[in-house]
Structure formats: C-alpha cells, structure tokens
PDB file of C-alpha atoms in Angstrom:
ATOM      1  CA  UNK A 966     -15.580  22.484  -3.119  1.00 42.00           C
ATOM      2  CA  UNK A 967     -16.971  22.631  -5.980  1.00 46.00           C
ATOM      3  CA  UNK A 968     -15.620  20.027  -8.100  1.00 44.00           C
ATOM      4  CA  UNK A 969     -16.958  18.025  -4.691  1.00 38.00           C
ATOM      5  CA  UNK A 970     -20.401  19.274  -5.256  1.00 40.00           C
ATOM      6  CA  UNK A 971     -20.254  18.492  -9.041  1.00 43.00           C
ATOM      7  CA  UNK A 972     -18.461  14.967  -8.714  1.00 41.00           C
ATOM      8  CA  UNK A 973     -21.160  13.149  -6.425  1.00 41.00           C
ATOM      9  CA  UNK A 974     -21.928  10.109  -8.425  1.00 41.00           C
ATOM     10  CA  UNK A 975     -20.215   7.027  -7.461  1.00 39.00           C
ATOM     11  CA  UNK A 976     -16.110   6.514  -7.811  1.00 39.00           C
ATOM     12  CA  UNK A 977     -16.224  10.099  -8.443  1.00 42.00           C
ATOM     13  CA  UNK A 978     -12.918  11.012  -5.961  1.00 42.00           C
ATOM     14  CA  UNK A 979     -10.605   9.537  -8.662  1.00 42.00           C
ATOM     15  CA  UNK A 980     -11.751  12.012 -11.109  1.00 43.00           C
ATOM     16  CA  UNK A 981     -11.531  15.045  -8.509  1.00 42.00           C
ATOM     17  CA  UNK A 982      -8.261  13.865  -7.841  1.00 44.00           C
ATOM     18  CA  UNK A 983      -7.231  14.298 -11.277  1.00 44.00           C
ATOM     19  CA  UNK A 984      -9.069  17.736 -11.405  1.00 43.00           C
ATOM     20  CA  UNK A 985      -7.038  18.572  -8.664  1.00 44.00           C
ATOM     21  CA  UNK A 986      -3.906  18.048 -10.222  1.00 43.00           C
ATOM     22  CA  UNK A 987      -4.917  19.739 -13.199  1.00 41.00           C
ATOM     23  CA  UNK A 988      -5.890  23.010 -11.088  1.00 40.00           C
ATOM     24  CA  UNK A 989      -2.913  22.921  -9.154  1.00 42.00           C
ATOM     25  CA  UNK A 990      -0.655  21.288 -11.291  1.00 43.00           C
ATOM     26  CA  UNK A 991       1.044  18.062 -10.817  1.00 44.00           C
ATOM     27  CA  UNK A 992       4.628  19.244 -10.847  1.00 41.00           C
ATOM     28  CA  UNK A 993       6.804  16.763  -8.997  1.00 43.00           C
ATOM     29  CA  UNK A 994       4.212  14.390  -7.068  1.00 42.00           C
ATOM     30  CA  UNK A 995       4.651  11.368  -9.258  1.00 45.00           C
ATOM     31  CA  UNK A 996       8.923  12.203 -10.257  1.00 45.00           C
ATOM     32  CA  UNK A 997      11.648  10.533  -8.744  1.00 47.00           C
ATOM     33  CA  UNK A 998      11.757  12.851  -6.052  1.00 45.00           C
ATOM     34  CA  UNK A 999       8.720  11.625  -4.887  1.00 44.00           C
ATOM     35  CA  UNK A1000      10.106   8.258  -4.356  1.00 44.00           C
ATOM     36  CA  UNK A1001       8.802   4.547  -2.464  1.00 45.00           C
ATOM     37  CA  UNK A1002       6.013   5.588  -0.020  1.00 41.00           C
ATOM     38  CA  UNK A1003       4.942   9.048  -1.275  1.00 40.00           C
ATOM     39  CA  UNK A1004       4.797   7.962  -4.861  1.00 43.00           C
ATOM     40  CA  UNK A1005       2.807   4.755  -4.764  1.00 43.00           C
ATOM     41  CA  UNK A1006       0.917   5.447  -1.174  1.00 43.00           C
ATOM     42  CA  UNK A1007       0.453   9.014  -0.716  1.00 50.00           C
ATOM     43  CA  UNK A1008      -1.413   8.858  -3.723  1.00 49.00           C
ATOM     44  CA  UNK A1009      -3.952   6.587  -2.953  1.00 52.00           C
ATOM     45  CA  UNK A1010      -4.434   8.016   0.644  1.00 56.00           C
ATOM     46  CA  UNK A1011      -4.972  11.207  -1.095  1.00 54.00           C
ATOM     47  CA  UNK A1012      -7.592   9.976  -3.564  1.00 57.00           C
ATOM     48  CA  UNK A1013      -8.982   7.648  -0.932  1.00 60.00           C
ATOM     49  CA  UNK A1014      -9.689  10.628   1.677  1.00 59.00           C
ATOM     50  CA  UNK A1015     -11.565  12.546  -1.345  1.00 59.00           C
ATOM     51  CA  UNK A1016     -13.913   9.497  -1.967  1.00 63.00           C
ATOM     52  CA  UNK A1017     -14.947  10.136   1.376  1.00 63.00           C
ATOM     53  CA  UNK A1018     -15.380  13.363   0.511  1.00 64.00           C
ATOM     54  CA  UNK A1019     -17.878  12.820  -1.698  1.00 62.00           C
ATOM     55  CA  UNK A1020     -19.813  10.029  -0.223  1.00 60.00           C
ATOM     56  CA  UNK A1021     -19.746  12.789   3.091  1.00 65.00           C
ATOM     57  CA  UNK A1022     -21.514  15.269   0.539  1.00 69.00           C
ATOM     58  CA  UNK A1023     -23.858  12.693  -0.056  1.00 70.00           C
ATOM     59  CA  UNK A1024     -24.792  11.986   3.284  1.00 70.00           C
ATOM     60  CA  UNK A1025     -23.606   8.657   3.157  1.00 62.00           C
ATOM     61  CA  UNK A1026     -21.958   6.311   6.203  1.00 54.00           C
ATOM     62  CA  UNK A1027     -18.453   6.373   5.129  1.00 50.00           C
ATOM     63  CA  UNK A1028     -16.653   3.000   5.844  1.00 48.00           C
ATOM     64  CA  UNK A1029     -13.169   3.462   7.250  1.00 53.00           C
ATOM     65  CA  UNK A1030     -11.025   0.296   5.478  1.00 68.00           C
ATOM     66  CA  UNK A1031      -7.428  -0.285   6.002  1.00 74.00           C
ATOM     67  CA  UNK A1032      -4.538   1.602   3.895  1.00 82.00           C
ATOM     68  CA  UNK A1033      -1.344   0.423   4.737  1.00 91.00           C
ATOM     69  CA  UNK A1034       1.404   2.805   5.127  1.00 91.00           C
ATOM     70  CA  UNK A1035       4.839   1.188   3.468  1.00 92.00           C
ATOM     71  CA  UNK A1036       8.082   1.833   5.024  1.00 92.00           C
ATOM     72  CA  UNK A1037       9.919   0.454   2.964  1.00 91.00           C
ATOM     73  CA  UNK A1038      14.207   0.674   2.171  1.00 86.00           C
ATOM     74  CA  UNK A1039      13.552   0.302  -1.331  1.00 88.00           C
ATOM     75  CA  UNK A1040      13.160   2.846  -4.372  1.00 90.00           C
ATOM     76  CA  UNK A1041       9.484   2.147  -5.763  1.00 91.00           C
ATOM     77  CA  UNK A1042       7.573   4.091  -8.569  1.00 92.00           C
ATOM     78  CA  UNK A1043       7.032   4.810 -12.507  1.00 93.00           C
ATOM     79  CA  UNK A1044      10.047   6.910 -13.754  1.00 93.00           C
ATOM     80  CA  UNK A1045       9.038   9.050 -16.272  1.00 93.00           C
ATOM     81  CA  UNK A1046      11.122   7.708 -19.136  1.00 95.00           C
ATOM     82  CA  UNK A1047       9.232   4.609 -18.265  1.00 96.00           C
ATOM     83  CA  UNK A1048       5.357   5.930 -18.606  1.00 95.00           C
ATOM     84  CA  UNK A1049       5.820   9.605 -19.597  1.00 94.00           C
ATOM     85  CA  UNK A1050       2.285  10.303 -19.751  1.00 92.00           C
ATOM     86  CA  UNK A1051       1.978  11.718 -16.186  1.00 90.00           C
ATOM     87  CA  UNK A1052      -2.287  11.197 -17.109  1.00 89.00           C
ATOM     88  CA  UNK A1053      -1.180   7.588 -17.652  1.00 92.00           C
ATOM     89  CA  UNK A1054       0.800   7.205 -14.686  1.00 92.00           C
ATOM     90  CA  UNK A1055      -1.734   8.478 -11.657  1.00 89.00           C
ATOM     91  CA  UNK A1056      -4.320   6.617 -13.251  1.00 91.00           C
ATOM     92  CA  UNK A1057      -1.608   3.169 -12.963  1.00 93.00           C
ATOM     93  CA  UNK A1058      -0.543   4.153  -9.964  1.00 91.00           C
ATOM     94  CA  UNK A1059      -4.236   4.038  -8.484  1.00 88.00           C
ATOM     95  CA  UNK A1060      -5.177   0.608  -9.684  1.00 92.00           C
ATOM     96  CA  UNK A1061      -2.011  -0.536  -8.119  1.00 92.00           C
ATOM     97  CA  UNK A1062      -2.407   0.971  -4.845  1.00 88.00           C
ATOM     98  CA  UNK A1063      -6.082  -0.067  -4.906  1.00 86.00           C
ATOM     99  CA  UNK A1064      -5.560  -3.663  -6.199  1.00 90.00           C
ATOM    100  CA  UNK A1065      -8.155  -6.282  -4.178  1.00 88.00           C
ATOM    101  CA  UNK A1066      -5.824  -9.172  -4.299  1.00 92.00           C
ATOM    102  CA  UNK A1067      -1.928 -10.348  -5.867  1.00 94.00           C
ATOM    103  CA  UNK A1068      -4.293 -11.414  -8.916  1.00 95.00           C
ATOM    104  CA  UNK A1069      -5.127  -7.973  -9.982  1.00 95.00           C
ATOM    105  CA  UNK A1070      -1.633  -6.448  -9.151  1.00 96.00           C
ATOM    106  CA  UNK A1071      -0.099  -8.590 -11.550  1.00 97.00           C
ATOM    107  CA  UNK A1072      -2.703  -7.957 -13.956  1.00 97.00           C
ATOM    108  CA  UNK A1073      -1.959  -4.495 -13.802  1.00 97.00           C
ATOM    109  CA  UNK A1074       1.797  -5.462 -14.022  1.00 97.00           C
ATOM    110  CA  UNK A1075       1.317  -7.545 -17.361  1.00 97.00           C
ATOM    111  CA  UNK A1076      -0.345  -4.980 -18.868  1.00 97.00           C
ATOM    112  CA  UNK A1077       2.102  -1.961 -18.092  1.00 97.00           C
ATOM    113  CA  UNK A1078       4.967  -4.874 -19.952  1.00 97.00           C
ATOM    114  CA  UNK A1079       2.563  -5.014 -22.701  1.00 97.00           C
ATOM    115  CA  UNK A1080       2.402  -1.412 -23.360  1.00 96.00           C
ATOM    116  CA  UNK A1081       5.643   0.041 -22.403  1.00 97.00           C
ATOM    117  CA  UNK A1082       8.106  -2.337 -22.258  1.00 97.00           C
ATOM    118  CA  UNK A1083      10.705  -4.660 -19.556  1.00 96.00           C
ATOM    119  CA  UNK A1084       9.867  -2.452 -16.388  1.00 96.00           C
ATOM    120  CA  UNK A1085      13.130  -1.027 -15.055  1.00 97.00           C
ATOM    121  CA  UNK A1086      13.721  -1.734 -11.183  1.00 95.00           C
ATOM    122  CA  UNK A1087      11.848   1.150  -9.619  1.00 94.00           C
ATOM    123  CA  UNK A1088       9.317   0.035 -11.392  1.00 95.00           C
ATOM    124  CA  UNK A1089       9.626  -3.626 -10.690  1.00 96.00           C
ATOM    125  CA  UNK A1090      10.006  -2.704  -6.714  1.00 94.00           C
ATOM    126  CA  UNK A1091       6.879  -0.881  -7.009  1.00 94.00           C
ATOM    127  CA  UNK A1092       4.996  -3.506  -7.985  1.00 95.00           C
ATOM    128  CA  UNK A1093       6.273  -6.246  -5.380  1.00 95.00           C
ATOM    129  CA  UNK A1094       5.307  -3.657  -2.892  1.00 94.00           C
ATOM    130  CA  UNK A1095       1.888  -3.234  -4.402  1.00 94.00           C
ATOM    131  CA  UNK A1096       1.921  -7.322  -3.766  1.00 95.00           C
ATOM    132  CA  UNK A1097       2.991  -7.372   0.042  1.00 95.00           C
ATOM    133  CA  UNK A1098       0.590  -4.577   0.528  1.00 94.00           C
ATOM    134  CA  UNK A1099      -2.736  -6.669  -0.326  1.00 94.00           C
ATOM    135  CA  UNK A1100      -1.241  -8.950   2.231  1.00 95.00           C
ATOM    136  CA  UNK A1101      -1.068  -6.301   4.721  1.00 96.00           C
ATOM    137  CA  UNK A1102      -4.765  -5.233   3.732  1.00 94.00           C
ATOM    138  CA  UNK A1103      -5.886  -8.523   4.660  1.00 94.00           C
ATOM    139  CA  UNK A1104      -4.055  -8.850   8.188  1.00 96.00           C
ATOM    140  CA  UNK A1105      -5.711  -5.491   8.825  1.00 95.00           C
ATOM    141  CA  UNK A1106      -2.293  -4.027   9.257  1.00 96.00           C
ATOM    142  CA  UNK A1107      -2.520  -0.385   9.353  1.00 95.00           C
ATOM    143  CA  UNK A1108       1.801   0.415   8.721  1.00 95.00           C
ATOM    144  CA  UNK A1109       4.494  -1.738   7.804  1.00 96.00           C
ATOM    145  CA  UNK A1110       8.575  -0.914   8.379  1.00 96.00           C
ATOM    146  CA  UNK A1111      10.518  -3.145   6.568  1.00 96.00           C
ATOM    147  CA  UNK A1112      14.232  -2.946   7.026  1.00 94.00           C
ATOM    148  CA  UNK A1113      17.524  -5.393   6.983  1.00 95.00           C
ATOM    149  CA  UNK A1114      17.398  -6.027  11.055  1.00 96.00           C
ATOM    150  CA  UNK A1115      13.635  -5.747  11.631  1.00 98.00           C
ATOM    151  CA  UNK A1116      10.170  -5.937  10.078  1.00 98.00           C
ATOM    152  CA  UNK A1117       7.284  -4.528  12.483  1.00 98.00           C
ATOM    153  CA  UNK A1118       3.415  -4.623  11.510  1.00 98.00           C
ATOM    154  CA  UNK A1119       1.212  -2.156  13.266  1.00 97.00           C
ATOM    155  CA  UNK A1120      -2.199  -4.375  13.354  1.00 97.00           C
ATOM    156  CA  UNK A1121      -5.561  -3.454  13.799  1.00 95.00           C
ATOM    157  CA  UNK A1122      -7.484  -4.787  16.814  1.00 93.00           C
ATOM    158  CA  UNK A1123      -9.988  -6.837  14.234  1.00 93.00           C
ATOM    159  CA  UNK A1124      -7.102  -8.434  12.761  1.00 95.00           C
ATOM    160  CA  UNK A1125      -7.589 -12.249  11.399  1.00 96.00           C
ATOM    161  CA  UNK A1126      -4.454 -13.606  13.438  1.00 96.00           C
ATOM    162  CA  UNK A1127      -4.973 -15.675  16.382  1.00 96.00           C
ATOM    163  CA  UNK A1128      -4.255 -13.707  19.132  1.00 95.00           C
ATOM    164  CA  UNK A1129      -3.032 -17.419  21.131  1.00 95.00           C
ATOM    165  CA  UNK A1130      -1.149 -18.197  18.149  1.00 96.00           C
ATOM    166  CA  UNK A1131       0.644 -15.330  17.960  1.00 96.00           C
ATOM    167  CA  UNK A1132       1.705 -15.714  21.721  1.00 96.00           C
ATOM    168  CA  UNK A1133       2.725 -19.018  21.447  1.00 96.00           C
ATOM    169  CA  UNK A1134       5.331 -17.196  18.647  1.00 96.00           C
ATOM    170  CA  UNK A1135       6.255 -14.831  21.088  1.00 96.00           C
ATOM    171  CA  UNK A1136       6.794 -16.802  24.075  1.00 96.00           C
ATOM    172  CA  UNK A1137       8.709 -19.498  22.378  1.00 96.00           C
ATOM    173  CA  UNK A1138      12.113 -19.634  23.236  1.00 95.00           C
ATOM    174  CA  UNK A1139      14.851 -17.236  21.482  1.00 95.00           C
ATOM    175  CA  UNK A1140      11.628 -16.241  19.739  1.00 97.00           C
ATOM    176  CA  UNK A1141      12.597 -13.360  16.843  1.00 98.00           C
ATOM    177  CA  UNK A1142       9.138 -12.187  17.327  1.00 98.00           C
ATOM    178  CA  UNK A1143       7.892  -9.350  20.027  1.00 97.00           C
ATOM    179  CA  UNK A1144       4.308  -7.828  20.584  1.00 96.00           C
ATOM    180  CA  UNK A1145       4.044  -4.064  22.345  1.00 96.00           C
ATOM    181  CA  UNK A1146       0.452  -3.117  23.798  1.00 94.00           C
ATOM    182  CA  UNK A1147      -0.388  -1.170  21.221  1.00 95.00           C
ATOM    183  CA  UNK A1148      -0.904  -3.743  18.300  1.00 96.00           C
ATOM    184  CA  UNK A1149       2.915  -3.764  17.525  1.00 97.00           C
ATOM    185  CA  UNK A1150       4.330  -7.140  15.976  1.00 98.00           C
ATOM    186  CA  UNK A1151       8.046  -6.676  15.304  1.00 98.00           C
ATOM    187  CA  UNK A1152       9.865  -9.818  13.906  1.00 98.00           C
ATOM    188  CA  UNK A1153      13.800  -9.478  14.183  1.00 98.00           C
ATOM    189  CA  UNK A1154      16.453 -10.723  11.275  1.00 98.00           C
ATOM    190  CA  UNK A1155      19.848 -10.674  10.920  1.00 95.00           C
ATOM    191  CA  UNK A1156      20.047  -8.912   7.974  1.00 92.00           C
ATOM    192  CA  UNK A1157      19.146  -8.801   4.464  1.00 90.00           C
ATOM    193  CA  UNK A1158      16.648  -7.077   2.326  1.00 91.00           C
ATOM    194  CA  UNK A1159      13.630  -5.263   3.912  1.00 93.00           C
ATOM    195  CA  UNK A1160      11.152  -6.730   1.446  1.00 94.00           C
ATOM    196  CA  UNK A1161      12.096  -9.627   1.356  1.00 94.00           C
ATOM    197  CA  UNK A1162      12.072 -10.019   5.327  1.00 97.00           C
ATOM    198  CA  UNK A1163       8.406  -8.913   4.773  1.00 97.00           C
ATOM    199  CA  UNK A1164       7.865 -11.947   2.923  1.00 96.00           C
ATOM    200  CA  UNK A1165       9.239 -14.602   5.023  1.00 97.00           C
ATOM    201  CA  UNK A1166       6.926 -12.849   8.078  1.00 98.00           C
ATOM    202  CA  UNK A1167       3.984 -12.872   5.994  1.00 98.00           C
ATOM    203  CA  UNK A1168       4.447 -16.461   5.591  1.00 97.00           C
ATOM    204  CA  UNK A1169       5.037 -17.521   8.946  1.00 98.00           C
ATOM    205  CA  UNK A1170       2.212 -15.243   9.818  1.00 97.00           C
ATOM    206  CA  UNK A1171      -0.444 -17.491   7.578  1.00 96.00           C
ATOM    207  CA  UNK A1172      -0.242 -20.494   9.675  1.00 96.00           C
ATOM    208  CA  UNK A1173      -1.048 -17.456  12.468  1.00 97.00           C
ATOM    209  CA  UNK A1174      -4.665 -17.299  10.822  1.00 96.00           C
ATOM    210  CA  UNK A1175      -7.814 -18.154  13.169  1.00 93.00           C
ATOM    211  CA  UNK A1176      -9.302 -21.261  12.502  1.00 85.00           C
TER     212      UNK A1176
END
C-alpha cells in the first residue's frame, strides 16, 4: 500500500511491480518453470492490474482494455542463459507483452539480437506470440487456445468483425468454423502446429473486418 501511495505519478505500476519483486523476491516467476503463458502474460496482467491500482488511488476512471490470455502448445520465454539479468528480463518482457502493434514487437526483437545474441527457440516462440497477440488486441479477443486440431477466439462483444460476415463463414457448407453464444469462434484443422493455425485464422479473419 504504500509503495501505491508513493508511486502515483503516471506509468508508475511498472515500477511498483518491480518493487514488488524486490520485496518479495522474484525467485522463479520469470525461469523456465514459469513457461509460455505465465512467463510472457501473467506478467503483464500482473503489472497491468497495479496500473489500475494507482490510477484508482488517484481517483481516476480506469479504462478496462483487452489482454489476451495465450493458450498456447508452445514453450515461450527468456531463459536465463539467454538474458541473465532477471532486472533486464521483466523490464523486456513488459514491452513485449505491451507492444501497440507487430512494428514495435519486432523492434523489441532486433534489439534483444543486438545485445545478446541469435535468440534460442523459447525465445524466438515468445516473440511470435507477442506478434499474434497484437492481432488478438485488435479483434478485441479476450483468450486465445491454439492447438494442432482447433484454434478458438473468445471475442469481445465490440469486436471489429462483421457479425454477417462471420455467419456467412459459419453457415457455409463443411464450414471449419463454429460460433457458441457466448462470443466463442472456434476454427477446426486437421492438424499441425497451434501457432501457426492461429495465423492462417487471423488471416481469413481480416477479410471478416466491417466495412
């Protein structure tokens, strides 16, 4: 409470976040046994839910955005023989989870090559993720499961698809695609890899758009 009380100037939640790990210790939050979703997710829901902390504090209107949940059958985050700075890796983790656009996540991506090295494949996962999931932000998709025989979005109800558009998907004949009451949009496949079936959605999605 206090650090909340101390920390009220603006973008203040990242550095209580980091206090928080330095009162508590960080101890196996960003290790490979916090793997995929925890690692590069978690995180950001946990520094996004002290931001509104803060502005709460302030008496501000706190605007609820999207964060996607990932579900994801894929290993995704920053071993430590990779960034061993565990400093250095919350603060790259952030940025990534909080990237605006593809633009910015492969920013973040050039830079981490610059400074450490070829990214092994946790890493590399992590940051396709961190792609698909500025995707999902814009589709207002609140989860995503990705997996070999199915990829289903869970959309908010101010989503940018076209509600007839996506229909017409759905009611086409032998139609992969299928649509549950509550906001559900599950695309089947016949295999494969989970992130990459998120891809080839997400781009028959975009001609889903309204006009």
């Amino acid at each position: 409470i206090e650090a909340l009380e101390r920390h009220t100037e603006l973008g203040s939640g990242f550095k209580i976040a980091s206090l928080d790990l330095e009162i508590r210790g960080a101890g196996d939050l960003l290790g490979a046994e916090q793997s995929g979703n925890v690692a590069s997710v978690g995180l950001d829901m946990f520094c996004h839910m002290l931001e509104e902390a803060v502005h709460e504090l302030r008496g501000e209107e706190v605007v609820h955005d999207v964060d996607t949940e990932l579900s994801f059958d894929v290993t995704a985050l920053l071993p430590e023989d990779y960034v061993a700075d565990v400093g250095v890796r919350l603060s790259l983790y952030k940025r990534l989870a909080s990237a605006a656009d593809e633009s910015q996540v492969s920013e973040i991506a050039e830079e981490m090559e610059d400074r450490f090295g070829r990214p092994p494949q946790e890493a590399r996962m992590l940051v396709e993720l961190m792609r698909l999931k500025t995707e999902l932000r814009r589709l207002r998709a609140l989860g995503c499961e990705a997996h070999a025989r199915a990829v289903t979005l869970h959309l908010r109800d101010d989503t940018p698809l076209d509600p007839q558009k996506i229909m017409d998907r759905v009611r086409a004949p032998k139609s992969p695609y299928k649509l549950t009451p509550d906001m559900r949009l599950t695309r089947r496949f016949d295999g494969g890899d989970g992130l990459r079936n998120c891809e080839t959605m997400l781009e028959e999605l975009a001609a889903c758009m309204r006009d």
